[in-house]
Tab-separated table of N, CA and C in Angstrom:
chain	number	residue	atom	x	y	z
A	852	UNK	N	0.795	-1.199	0.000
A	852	UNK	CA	0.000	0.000	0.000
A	852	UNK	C	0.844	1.272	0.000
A	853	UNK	N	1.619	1.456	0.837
A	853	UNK	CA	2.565	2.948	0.885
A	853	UNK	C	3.563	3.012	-0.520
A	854	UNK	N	4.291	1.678	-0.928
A	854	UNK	CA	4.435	1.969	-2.514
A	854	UNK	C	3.182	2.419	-3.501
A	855	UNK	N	1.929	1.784	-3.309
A	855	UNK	CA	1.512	2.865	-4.187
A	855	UNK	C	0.845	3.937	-3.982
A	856	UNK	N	0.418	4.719	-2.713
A	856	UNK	CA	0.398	6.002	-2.314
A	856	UNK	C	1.450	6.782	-2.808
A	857	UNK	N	2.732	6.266	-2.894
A	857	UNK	CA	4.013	7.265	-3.124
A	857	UNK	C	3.668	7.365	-4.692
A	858	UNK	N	3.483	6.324	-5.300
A	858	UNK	CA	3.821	5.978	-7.035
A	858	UNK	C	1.997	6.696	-7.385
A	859	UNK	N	0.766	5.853	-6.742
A	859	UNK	CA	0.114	7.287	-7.539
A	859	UNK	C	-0.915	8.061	-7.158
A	860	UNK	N	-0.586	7.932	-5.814
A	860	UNK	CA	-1.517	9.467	-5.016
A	860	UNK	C	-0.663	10.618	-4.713
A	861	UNK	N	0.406	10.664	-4.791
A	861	UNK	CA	1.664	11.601	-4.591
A	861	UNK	C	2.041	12.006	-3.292
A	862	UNK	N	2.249	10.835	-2.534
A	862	UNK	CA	2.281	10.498	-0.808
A	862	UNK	C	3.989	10.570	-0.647
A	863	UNK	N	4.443	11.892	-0.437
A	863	UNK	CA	6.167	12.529	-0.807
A	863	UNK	C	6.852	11.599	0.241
A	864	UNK	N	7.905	11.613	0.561
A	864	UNK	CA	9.068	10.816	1.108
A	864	UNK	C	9.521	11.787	2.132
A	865	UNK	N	8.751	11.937	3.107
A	865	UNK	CA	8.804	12.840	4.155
A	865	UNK	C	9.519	12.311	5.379
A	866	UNK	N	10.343	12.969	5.877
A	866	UNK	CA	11.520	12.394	7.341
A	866	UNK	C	10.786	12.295	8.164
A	867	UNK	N	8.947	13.409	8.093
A	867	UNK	CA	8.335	13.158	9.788
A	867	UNK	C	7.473	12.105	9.434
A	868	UNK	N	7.422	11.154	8.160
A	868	UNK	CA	6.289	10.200	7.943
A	868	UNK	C	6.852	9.040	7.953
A	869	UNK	N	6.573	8.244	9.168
A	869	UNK	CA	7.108	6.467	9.601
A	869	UNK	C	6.220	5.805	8.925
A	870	UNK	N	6.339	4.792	8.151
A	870	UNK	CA	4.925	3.930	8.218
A	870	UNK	C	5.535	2.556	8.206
A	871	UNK	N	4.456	1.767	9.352
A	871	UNK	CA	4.868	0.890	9.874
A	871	UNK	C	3.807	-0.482	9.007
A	872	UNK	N	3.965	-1.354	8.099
A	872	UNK	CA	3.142	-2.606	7.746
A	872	UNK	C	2.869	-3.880	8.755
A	873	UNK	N	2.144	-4.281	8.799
A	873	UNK	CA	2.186	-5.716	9.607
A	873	UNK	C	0.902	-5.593	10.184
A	874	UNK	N	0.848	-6.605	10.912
A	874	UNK	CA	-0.635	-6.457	11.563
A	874	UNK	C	-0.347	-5.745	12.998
A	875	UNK	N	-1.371	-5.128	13.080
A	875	UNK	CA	-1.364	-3.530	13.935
A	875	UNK	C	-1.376	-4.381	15.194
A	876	UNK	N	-1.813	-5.345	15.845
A	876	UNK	CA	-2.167	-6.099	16.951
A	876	UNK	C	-0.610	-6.495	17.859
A	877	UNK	N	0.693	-6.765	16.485
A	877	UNK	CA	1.679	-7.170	17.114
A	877	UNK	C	2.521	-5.975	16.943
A	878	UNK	N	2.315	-4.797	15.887
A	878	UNK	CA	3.096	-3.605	15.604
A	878	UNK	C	3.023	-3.044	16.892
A	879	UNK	N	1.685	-2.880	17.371
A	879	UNK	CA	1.353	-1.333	18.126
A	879	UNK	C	2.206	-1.335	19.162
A	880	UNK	N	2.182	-2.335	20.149
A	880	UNK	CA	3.359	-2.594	21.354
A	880	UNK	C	4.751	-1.907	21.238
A	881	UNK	N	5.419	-1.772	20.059
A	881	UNK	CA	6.611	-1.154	19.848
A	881	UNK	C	6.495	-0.264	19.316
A	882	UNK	N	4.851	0.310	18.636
A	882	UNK	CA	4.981	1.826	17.415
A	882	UNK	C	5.714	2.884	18.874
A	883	UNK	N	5.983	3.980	17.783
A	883	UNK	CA	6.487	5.509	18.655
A	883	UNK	C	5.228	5.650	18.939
A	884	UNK	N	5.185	6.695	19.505
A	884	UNK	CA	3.458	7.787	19.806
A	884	UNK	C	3.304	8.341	18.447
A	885	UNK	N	2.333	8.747	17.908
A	885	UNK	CA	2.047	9.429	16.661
A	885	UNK	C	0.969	10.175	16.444
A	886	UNK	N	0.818	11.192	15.498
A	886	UNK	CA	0.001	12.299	15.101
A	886	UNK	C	-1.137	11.440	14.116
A	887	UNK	N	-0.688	10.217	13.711
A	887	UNK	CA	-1.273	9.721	13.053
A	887	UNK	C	-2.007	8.065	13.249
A	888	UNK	N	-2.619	7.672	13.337
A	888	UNK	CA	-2.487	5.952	13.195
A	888	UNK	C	-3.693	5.621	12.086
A	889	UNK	N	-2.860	5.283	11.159
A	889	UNK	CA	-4.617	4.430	9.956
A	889	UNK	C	-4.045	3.330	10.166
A	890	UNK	N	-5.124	2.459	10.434
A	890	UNK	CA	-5.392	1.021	10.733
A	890	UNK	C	-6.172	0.746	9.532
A	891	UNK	N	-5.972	-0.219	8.697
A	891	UNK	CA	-6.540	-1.202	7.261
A	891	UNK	C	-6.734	-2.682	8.176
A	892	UNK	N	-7.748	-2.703	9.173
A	892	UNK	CA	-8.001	-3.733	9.737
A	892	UNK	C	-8.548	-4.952	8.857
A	893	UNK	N	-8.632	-5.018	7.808
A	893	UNK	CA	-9.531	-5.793	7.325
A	893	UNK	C	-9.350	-7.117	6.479
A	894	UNK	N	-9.792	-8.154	6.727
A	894	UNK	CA	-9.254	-8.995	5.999
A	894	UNK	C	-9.735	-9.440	4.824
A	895	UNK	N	-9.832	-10.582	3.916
A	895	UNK	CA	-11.138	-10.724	2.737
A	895	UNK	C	-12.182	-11.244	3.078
A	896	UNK	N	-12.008	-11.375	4.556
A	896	UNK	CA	-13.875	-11.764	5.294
A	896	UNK	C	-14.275	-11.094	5.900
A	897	UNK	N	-13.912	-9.645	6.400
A	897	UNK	CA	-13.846	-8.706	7.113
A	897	UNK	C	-12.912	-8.520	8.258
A	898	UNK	N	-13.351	-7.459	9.116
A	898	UNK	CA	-12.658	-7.384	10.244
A	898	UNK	C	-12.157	-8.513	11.737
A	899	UNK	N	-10.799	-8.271	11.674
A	899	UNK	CA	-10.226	-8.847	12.500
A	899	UNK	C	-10.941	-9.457	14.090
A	900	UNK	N	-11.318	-10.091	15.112
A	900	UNK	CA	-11.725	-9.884	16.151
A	900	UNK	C	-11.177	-8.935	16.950
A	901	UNK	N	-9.772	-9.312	17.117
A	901	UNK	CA	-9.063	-8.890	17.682
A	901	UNK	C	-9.112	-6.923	17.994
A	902	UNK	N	-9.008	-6.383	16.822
A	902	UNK	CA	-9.116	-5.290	15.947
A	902	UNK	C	-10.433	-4.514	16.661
A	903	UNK	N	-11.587	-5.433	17.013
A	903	UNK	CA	-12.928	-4.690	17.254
A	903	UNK	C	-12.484	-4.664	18.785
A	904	UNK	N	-11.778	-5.274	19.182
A	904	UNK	CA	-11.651	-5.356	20.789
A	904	UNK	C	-11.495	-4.149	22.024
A	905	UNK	N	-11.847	-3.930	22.776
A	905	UNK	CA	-11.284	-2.742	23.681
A	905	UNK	C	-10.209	-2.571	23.396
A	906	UNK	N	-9.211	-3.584	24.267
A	906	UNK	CA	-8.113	-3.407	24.444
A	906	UNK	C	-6.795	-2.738	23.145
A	907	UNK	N	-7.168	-3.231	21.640
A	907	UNK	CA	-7.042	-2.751	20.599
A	907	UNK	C	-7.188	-1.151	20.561
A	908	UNK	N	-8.178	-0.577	20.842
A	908	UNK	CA	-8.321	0.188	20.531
A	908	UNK	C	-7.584	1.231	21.761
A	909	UNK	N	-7.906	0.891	23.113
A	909	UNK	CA	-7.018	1.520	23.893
A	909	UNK	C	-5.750	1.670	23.885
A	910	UNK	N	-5.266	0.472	23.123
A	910	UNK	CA	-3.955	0.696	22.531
A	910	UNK	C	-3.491	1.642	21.393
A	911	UNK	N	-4.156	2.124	20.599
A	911	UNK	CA	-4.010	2.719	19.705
A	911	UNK	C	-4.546	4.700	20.397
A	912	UNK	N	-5.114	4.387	20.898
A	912	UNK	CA	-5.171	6.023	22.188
A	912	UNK	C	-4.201	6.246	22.585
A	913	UNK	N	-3.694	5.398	23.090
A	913	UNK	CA	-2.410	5.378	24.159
A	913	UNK	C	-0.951	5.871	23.123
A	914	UNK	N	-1.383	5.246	21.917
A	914	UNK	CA	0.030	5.581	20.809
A	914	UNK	C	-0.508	7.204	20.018
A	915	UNK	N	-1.339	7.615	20.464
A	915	UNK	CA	-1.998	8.641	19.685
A	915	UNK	C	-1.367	9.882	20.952
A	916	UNK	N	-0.413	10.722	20.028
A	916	UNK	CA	-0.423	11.847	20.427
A	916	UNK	C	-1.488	13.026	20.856
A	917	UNK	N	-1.434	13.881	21.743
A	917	UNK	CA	-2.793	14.980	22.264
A	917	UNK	C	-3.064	15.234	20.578
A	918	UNK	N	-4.330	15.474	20.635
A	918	UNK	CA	-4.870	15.945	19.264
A	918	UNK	C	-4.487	14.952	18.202
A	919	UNK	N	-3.902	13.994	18.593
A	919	UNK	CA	-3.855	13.070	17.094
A	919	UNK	C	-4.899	12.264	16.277
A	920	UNK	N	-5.338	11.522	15.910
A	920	UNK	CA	-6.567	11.066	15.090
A	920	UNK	C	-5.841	9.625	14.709
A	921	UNK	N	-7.025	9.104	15.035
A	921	UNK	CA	-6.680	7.046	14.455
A	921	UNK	C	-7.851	7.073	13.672
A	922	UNK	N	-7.600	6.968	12.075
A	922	UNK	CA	-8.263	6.477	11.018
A	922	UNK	C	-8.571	5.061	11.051
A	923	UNK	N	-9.304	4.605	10.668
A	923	UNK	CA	-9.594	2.904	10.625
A	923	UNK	C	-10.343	2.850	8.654
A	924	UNK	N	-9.738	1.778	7.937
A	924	UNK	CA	-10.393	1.700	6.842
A	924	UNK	C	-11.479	1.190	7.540
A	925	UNK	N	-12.986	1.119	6.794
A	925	UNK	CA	-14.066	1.144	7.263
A	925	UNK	C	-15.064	0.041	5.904
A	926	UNK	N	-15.068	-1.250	6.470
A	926	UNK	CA	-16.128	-1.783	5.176
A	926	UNK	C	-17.246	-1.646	4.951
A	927	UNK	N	-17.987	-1.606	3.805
A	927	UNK	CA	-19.450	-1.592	3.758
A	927	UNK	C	-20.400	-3.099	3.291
A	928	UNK	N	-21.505	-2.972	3.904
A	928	UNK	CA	-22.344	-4.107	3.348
A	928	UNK	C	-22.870	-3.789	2.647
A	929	UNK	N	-23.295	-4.821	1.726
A	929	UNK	CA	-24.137	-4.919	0.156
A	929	UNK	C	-25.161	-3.235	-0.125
A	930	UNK	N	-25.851	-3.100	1.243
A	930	UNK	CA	-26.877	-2.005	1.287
A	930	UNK	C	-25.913	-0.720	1.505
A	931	UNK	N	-24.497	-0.328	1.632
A	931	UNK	CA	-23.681	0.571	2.132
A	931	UNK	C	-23.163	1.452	2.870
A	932	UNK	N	-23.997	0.147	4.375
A	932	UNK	CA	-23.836	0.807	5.660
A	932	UNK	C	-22.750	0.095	6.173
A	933	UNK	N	-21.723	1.077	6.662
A	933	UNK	CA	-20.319	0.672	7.292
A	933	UNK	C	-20.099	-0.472	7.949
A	934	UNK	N	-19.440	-1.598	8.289
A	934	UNK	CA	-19.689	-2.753	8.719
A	934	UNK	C	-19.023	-2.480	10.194
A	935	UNK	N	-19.560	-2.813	11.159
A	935	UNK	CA	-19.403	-2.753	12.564
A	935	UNK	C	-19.058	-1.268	13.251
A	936	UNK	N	-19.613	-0.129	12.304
A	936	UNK	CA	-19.357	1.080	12.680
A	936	UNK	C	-19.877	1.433	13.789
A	937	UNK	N	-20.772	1.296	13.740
A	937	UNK	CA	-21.930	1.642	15.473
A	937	UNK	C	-20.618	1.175	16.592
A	938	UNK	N	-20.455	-0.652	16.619
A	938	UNK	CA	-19.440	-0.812	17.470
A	938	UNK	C	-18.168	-0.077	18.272
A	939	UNK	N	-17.367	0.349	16.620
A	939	UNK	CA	-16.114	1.248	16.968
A	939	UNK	C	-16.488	2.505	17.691
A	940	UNK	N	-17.511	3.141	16.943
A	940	UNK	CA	-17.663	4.389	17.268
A	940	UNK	C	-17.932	4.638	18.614
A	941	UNK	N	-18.809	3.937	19.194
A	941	UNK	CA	-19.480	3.436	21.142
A	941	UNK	C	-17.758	2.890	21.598
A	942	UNK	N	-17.303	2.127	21.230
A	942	UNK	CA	-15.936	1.787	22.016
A	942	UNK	C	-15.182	3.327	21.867
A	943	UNK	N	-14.730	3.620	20.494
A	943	UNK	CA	-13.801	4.689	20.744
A	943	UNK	C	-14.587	5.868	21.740
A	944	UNK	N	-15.365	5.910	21.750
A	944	UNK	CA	-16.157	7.426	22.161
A	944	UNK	C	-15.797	6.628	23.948
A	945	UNK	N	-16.431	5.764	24.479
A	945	UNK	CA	-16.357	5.224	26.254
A	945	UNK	C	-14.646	5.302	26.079
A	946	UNK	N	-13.602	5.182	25.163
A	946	UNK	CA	-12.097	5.641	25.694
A	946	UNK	C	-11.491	6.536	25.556
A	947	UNK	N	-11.844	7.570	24.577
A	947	UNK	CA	-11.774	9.077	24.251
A	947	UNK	C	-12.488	10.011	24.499
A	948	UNK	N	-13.418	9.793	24.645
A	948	UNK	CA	-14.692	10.949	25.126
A	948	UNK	C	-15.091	11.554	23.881
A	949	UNK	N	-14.739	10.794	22.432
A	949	UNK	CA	-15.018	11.491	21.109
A	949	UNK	C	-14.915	10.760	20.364
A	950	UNK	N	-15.490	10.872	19.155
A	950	UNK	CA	-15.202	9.769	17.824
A	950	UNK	C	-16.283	10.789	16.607
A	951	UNK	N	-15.202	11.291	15.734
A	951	UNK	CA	-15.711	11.887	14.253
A	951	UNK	C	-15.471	10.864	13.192
């Protein structure tokens, strides 16, 4: 994915931009803190368990700098309502006090 953001969304080769591949579950334990976290939780049957979990997600707060933002790719069902969105959104909001 970050090869082709660079090659053809024009995603520059920036010194303050880390990006880390692997599955986020065994990454996050060692990521730095960051301004950023997108999570592509998803597999070709959908989302991870693991991934929907509290503890997942408190982990990813905890790596989130003041004011930083954790993106999550987000799937849709056949009708093109987000798949387990209600979920995330009620978890992130009871560990942040917010979720846009």
């Amino acid at each position: 994915m970050p090869r082709l953001a660079i090659e053809y969304l024009g995603l520059d080769d920036d010194p303050r931009l880390y990006i880390r591949v692997g599955d986020a579950l065994e990454l996050l334990d060692s990521a730095e803190s960051a301004d950023l976290i997108f999570v592509d939780l998803y597999t070709d049957v959908g989302p991870g368990v693991g991934h929907l979990a509290w503890g997942f997600l408190e982990n990813c707060q905890k790596r989130l700098n003041p004011g930083g933002w954790l993106v999550i790719n987000q799937w849709a069902t056949d009708d093109g309502k987000p798949l387990g969105a209600a979920l995330l959104r009620g978890s992130i909001t009871a560990i942040t006090g917010s979720c846009r």
